[in-house]
Short mmCIF file of C-alpha atoms in Angstrom, two decimals:
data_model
loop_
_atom_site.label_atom_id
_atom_site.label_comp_id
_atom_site.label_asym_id
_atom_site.label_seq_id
_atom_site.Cartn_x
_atom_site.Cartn_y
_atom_site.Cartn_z
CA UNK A 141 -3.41 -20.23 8.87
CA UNK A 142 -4.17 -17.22 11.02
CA UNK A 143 -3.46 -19.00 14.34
CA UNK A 144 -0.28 -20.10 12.68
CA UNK A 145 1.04 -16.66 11.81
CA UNK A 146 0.13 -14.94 15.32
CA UNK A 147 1.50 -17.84 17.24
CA UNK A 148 4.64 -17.72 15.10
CA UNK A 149 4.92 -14.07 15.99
CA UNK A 150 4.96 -14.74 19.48
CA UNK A 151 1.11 -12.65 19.58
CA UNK A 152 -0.50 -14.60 22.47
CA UNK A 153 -2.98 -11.95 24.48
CA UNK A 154 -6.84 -12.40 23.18
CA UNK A 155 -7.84 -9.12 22.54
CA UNK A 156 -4.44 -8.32 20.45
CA UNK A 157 -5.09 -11.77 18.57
CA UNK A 158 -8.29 -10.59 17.40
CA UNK A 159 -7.15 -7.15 16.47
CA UNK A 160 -4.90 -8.74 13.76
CA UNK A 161 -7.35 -10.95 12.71
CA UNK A 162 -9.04 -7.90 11.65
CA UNK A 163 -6.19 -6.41 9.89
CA UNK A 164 -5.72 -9.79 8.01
CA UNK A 165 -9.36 -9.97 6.75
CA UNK A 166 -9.00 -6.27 5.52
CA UNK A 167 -5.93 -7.49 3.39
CA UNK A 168 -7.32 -10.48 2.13
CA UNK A 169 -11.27 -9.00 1.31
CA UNK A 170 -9.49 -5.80 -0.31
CA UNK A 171 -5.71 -6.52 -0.94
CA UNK A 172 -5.52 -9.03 -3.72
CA UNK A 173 -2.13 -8.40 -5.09
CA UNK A 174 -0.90 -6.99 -1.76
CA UNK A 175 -2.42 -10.03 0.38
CA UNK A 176 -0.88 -12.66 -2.22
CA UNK A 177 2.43 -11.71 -1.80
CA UNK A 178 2.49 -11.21 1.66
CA UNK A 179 1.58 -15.60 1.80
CA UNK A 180 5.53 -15.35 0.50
CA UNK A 181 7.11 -13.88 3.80
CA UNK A 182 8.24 -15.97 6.62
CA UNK A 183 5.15 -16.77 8.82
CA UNK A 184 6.28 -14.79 11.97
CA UNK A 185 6.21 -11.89 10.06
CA UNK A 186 2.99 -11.63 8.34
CA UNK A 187 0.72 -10.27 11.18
CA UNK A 188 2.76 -7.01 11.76
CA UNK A 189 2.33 -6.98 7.18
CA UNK A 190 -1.66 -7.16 7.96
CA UNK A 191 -1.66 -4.62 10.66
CA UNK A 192 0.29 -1.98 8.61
CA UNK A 193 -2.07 -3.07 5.51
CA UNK A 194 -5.07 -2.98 7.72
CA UNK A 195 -4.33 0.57 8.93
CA UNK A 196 -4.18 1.89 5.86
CA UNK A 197 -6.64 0.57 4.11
CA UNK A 198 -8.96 1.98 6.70
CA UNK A 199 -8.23 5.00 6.65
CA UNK A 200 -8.13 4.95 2.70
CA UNK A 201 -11.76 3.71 2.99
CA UNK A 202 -12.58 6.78 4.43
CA UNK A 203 -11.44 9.06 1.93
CA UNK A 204 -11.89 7.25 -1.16
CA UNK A 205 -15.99 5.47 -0.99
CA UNK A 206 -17.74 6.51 -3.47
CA UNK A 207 -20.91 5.69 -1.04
CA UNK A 208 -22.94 8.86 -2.07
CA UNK A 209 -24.81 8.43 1.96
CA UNK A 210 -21.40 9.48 2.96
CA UNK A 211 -20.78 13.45 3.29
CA UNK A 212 -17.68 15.27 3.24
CA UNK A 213 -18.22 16.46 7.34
CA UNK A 214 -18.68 12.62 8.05
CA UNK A 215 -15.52 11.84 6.13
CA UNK A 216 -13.64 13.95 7.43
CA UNK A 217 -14.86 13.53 11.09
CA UNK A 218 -14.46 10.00 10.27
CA UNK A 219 -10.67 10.34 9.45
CA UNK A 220 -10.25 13.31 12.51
CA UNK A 221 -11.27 10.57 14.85
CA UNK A 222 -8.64 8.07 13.53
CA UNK A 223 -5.51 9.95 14.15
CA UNK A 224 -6.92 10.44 17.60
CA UNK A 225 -7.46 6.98 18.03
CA UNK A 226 -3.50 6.70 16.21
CA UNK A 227 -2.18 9.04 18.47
CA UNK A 228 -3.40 7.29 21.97
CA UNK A 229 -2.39 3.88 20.65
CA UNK A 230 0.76 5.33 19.48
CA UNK A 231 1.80 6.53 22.92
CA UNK A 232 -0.22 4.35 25.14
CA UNK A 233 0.26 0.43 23.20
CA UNK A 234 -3.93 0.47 23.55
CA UNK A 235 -6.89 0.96 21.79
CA UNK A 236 -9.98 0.53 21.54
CA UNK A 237 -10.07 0.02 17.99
CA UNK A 238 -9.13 -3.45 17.01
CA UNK A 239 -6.88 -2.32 14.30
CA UNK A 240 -5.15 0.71 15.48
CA UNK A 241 -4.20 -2.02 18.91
CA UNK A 242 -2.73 -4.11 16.16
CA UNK A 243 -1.06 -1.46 14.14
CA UNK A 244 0.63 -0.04 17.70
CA UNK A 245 1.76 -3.49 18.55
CA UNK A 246 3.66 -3.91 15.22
CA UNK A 247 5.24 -0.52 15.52
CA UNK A 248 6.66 -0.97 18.87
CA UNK A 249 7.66 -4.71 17.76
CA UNK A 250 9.84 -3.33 15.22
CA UNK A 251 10.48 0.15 15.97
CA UNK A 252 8.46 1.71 12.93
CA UNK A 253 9.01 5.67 13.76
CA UNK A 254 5.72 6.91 14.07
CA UNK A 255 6.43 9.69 11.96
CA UNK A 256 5.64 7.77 9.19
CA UNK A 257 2.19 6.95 10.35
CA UNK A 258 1.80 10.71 10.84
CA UNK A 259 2.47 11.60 7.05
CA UNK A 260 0.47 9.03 5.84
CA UNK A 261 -2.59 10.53 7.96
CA UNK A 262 -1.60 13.75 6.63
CA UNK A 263 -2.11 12.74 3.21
CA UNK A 264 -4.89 11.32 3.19
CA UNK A 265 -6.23 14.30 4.93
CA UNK A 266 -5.39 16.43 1.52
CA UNK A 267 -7.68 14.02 -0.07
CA UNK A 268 -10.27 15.28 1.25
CA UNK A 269 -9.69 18.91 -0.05
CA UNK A 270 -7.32 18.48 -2.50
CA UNK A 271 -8.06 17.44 -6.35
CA UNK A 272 -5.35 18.22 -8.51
CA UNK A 273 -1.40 18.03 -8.34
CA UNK A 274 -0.06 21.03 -10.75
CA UNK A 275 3.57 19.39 -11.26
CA UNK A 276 4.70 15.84 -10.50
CA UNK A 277 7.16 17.53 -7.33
CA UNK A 278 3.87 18.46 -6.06
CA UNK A 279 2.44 15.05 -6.61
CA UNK A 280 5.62 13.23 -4.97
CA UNK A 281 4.84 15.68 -2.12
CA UNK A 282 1.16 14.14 -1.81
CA UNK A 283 2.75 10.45 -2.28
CA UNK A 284 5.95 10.87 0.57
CA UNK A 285 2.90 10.64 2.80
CA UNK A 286 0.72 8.60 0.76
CA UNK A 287 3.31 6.05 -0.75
CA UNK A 288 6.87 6.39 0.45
CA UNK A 289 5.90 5.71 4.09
CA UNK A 290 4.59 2.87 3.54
CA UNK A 291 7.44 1.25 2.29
CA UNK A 292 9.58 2.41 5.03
CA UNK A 293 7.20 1.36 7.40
CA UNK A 294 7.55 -1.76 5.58
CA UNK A 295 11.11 -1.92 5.47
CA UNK A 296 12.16 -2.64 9.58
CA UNK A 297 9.36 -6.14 9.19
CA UNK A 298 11.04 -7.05 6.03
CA UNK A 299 14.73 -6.92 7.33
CA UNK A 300 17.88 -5.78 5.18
CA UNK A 301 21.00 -7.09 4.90
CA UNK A 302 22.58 -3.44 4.75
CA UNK A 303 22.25 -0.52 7.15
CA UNK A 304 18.35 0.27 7.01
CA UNK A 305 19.27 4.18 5.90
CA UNK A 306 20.39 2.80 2.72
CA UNK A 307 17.70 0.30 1.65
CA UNK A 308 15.38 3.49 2.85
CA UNK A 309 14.98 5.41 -0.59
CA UNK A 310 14.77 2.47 -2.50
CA UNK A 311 11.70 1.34 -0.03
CA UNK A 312 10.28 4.52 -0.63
CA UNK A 313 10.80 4.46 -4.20
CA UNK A 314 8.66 1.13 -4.41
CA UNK A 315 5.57 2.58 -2.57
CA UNK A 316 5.68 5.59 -4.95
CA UNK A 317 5.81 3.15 -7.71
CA UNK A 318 2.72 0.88 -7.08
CA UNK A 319 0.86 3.39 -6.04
CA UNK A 320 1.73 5.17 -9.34
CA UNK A 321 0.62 2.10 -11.28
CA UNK A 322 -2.96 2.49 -9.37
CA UNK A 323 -2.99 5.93 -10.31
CA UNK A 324 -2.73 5.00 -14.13
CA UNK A 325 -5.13 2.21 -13.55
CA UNK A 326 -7.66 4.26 -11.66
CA UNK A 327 -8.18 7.33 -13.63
CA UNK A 328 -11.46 6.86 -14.42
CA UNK A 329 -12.33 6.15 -11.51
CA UNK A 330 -10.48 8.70 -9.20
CA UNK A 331 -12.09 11.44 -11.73
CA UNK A 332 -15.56 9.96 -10.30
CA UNK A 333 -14.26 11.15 -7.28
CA UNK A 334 -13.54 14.81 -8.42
CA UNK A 335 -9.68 13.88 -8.50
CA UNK A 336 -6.99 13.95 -11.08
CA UNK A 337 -3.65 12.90 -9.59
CA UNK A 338 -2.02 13.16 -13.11
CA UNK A 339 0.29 15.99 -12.95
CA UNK A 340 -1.45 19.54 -14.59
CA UNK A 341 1.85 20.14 -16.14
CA UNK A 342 2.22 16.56 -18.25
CA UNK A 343 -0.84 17.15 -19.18
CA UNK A 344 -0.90 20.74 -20.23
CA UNK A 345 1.88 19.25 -22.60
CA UNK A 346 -0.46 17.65 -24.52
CA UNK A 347 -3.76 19.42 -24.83
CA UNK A 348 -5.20 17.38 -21.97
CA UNK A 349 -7.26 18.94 -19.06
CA UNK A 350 -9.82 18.17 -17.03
CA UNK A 351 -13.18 18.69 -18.91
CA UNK A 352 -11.30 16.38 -21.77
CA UNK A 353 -10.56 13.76 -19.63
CA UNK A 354 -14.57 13.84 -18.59
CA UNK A 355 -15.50 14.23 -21.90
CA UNK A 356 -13.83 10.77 -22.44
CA UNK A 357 -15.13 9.19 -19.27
CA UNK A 358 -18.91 9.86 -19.70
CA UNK A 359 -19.19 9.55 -23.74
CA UNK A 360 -16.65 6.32 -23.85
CA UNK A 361 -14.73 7.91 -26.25
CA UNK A 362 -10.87 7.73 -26.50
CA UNK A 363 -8.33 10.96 -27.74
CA UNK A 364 -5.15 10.63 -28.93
CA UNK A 365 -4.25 13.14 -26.60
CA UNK A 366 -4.77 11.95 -23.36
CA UNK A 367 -3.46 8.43 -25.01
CA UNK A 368 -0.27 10.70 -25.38
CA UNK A 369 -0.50 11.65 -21.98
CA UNK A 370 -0.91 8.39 -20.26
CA UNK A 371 1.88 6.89 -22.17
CA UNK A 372 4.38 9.64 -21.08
CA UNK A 373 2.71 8.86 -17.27
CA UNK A 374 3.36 5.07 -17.69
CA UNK A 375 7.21 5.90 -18.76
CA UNK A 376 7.47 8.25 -15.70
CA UNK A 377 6.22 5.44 -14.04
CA UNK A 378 8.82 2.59 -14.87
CA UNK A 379 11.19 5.10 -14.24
CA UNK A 380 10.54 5.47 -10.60
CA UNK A 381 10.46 0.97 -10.56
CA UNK A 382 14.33 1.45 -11.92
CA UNK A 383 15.17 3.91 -8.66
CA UNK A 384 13.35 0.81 -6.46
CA UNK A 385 15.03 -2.34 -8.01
CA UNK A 386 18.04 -1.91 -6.46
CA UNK A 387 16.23 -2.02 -3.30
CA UNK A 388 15.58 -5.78 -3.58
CA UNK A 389 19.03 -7.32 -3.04
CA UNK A 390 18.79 -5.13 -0.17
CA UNK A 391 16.76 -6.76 1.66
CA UNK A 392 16.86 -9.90 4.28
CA UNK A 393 17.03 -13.00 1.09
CA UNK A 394 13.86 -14.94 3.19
CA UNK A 395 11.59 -11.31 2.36
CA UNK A 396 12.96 -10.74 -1.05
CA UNK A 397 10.59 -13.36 -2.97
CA UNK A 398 7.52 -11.42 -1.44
CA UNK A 399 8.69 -8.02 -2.61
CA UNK A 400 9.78 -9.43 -5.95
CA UNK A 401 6.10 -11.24 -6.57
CA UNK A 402 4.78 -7.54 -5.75
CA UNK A 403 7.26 -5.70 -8.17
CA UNK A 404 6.13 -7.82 -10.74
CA UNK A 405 2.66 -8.10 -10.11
CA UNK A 406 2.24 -4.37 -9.94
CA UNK A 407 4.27 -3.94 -13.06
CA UNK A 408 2.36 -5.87 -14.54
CA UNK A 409 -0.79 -3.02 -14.40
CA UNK A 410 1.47 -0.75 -16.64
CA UNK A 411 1.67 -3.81 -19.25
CA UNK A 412 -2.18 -4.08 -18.82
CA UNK A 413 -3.07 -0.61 -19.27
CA UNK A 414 -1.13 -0.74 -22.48
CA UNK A 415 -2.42 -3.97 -23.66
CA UNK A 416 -6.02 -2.51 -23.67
CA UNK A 417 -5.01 0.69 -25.02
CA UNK A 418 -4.36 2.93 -22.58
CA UNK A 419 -8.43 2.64 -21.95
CA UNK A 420 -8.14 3.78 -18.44
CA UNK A 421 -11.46 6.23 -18.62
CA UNK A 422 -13.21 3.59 -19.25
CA UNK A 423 -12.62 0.32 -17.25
CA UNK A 424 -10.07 -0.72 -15.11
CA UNK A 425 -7.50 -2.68 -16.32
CA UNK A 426 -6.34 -5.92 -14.58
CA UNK A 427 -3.61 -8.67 -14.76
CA UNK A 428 -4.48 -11.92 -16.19
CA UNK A 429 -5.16 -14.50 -13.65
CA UNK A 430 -2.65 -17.21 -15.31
CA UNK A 431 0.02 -14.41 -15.29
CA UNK A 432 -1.00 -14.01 -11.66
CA UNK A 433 -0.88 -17.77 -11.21
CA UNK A 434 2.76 -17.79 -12.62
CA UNK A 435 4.24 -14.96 -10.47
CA UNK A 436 2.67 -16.19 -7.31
CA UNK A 437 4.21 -19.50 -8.42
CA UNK A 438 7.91 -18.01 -9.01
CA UNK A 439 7.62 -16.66 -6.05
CA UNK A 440 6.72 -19.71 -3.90
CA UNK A 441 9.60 -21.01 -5.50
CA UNK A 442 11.99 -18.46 -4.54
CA UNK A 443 10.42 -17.71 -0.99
CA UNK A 444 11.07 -21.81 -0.20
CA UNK A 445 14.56 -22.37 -1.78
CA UNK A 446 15.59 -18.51 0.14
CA UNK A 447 14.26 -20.08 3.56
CA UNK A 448 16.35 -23.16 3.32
CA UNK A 449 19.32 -21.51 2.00
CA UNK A 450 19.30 -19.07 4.29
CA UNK A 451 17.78 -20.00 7.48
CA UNK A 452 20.39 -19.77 9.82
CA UNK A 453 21.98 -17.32 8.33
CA UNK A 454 23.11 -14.07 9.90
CA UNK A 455 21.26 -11.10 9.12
CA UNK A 456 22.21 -7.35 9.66
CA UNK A 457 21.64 -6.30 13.39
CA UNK A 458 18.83 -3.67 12.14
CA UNK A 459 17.54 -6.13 10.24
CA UNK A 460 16.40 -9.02 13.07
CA UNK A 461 12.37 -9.88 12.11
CA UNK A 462 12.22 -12.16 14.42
CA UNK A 463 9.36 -11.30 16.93
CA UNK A 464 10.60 -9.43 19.77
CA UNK A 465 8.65 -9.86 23.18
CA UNK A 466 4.82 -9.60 23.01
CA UNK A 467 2.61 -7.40 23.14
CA UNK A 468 0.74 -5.51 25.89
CA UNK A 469 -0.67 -8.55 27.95
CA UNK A 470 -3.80 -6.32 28.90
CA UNK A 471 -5.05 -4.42 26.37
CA UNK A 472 -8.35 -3.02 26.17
CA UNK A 473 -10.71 -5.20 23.96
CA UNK A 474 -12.60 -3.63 21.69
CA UNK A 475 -15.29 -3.32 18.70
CA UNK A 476 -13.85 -3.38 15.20
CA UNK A 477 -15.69 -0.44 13.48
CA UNK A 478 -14.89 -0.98 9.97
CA UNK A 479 -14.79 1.90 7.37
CA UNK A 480 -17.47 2.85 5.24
#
């Protein structure tokens, strides 16, 4: 299906056909959720999904292995040479690295201000120095780079059938939303990596702080505390899915079953967590494969009936995902050098 996708996108130049290739494979060997959903958008359109996917998960590899071989110079070396190798593709449309080429391609395809792919580095830089979030404004600060911009990177491949400025906060509201729901799920395991991304001040509010939250992870014992605490996180939580709901009517009809199988499925880790008791510190919690099954089914449902109801319809001039013209037609081939 991959020669499908980049030859629907108009993506016919070797090198750049490769690059997304790599992007894809990151999605679909890391992605689950992310890579499902993305099967629901129109064909042409999945390739510039992978490359923005791709990116990030790269440079989230960076930060976040928990590959002991790795030191914090090499990490942060690591990520130092990506935004140079972001900034040249950025302003030249090359690279030598397979997945920044792709990632450039897709933002000059469909005019993604590159901006946002300047936050988002700038986040994950603070990862590598910065373990705590005292109050949730300070954690939305962390997550505008982390989160919101990739849902308004998200938003000009998707298409809306409003101006884009309106559909923005709502996008941005989403990607602070699932990445909220991985923050709940991945407690444990972020506190493995020195971080706590629950806010100091919900937590203060209930007796919780760090050394508890360890003292739960290593002896596998649970508090009714930090139970407290992780509830009041999952309501914040649904809160912030309320501000991005309205978002989905927003959008071009053919993208809206791929962002709705998301919403769901990403909900669904808050109704997880609670199902197993809010047992974050101590495994991961995960959506049932036949609840899986049925959302990814729903959605192929909607993302058929939306395509034939609604394929020649018109769509908002900011909105157009069709491909515009290709990409570079000689850019520099080069060795994928994946994360660590």
């Amino acid at each position: 299906m991959t020669d499908r996708e980049l030859d629907a996108a108009g993506i016919t130049d070797a090198a750049l056909r490769e690059a997304y290739r790599n992007c894809r494979a990151l999605n679909a060997r890391h992605g689950r959720t992310y890579f499902l959903a993305t099967r629901l958008l129109p064909v042409a359109r999945r390739s510039a999904v992978h490359a923005l996917y791709g990116f990030a998960r790269w440079a989230d590899d960076i930060v976040d292995s928990l590959d002991p071989g790795i030191r914090a110079d090499q990490r942060v070396a690591a990520l130092a040479g990506l935004r140079e190798s972001l900034e040249e593709g950025l302003r030249s449309g090359h690279s030598s690295e397979p997945v920044v080429l792709a990632l450039a391609d897709t933002a000059r395809r469909y005019d993604i201000p590159h901006e946002h792919f300047r936050d988002f580095m700038t986040a994950m830089t603070a990862d590598l120095v910065v373990t705590d979030y005292p109050t949730y404004a300070d954690l939305c600060g962390y997550m505008h780079g982390s989160a919101a911009v990739i849902g308004l990177q998200m938003l000009p491949v998707l298409g809306t059938v409003v101006p884009r400025d309106e559909a923005a906060p709502h996008a941005a509201a989403l990607g602070m939303a699932f990445q909220l729901s991985n923050f709940l799920r991945d407690v444990g395991e972020d506190l493995d990596r020195g971080r706590v991304y629950l806010p100091a001040d919900l937590l203060d509010a209930y007796g919780v702080d760090r050394a508890l939250l360890r003292w739960s992870r290593h002896s596998g014992r649970s508090d009714a505390r930090i139970t407290a605490a992780l509830q009041e996180f999952e309501a914040l939580t649904r809160g912030v899915y309320r501000d991005a709901a309205p978002g989905l009517g927003m959008l071009d009809p053919v993208s809206r079953p791929c962002i709705r199988t998301a919403f769901v499925l990403y909900g669904g880790i808050l109704d997880a967590v609670a199902r197993d008791g809010y047992a974050v510190l101590h495994r991961r919690a995960v959506v049932p494969q036949r609840r899986r099954a049925a959302v990814a089914a729903d959605g192929l449902a909607r993302a058929i009936a939306a395509r034939l109801r609604f394929r020649d319809a018109p769509r908002h001039s900011e909105a157009a995902a069709s491909p515009p013209s290709p990409g570079p037609a000689t850019p520099r081939p080069g060795v994928h050098q994946e994360a660590a």
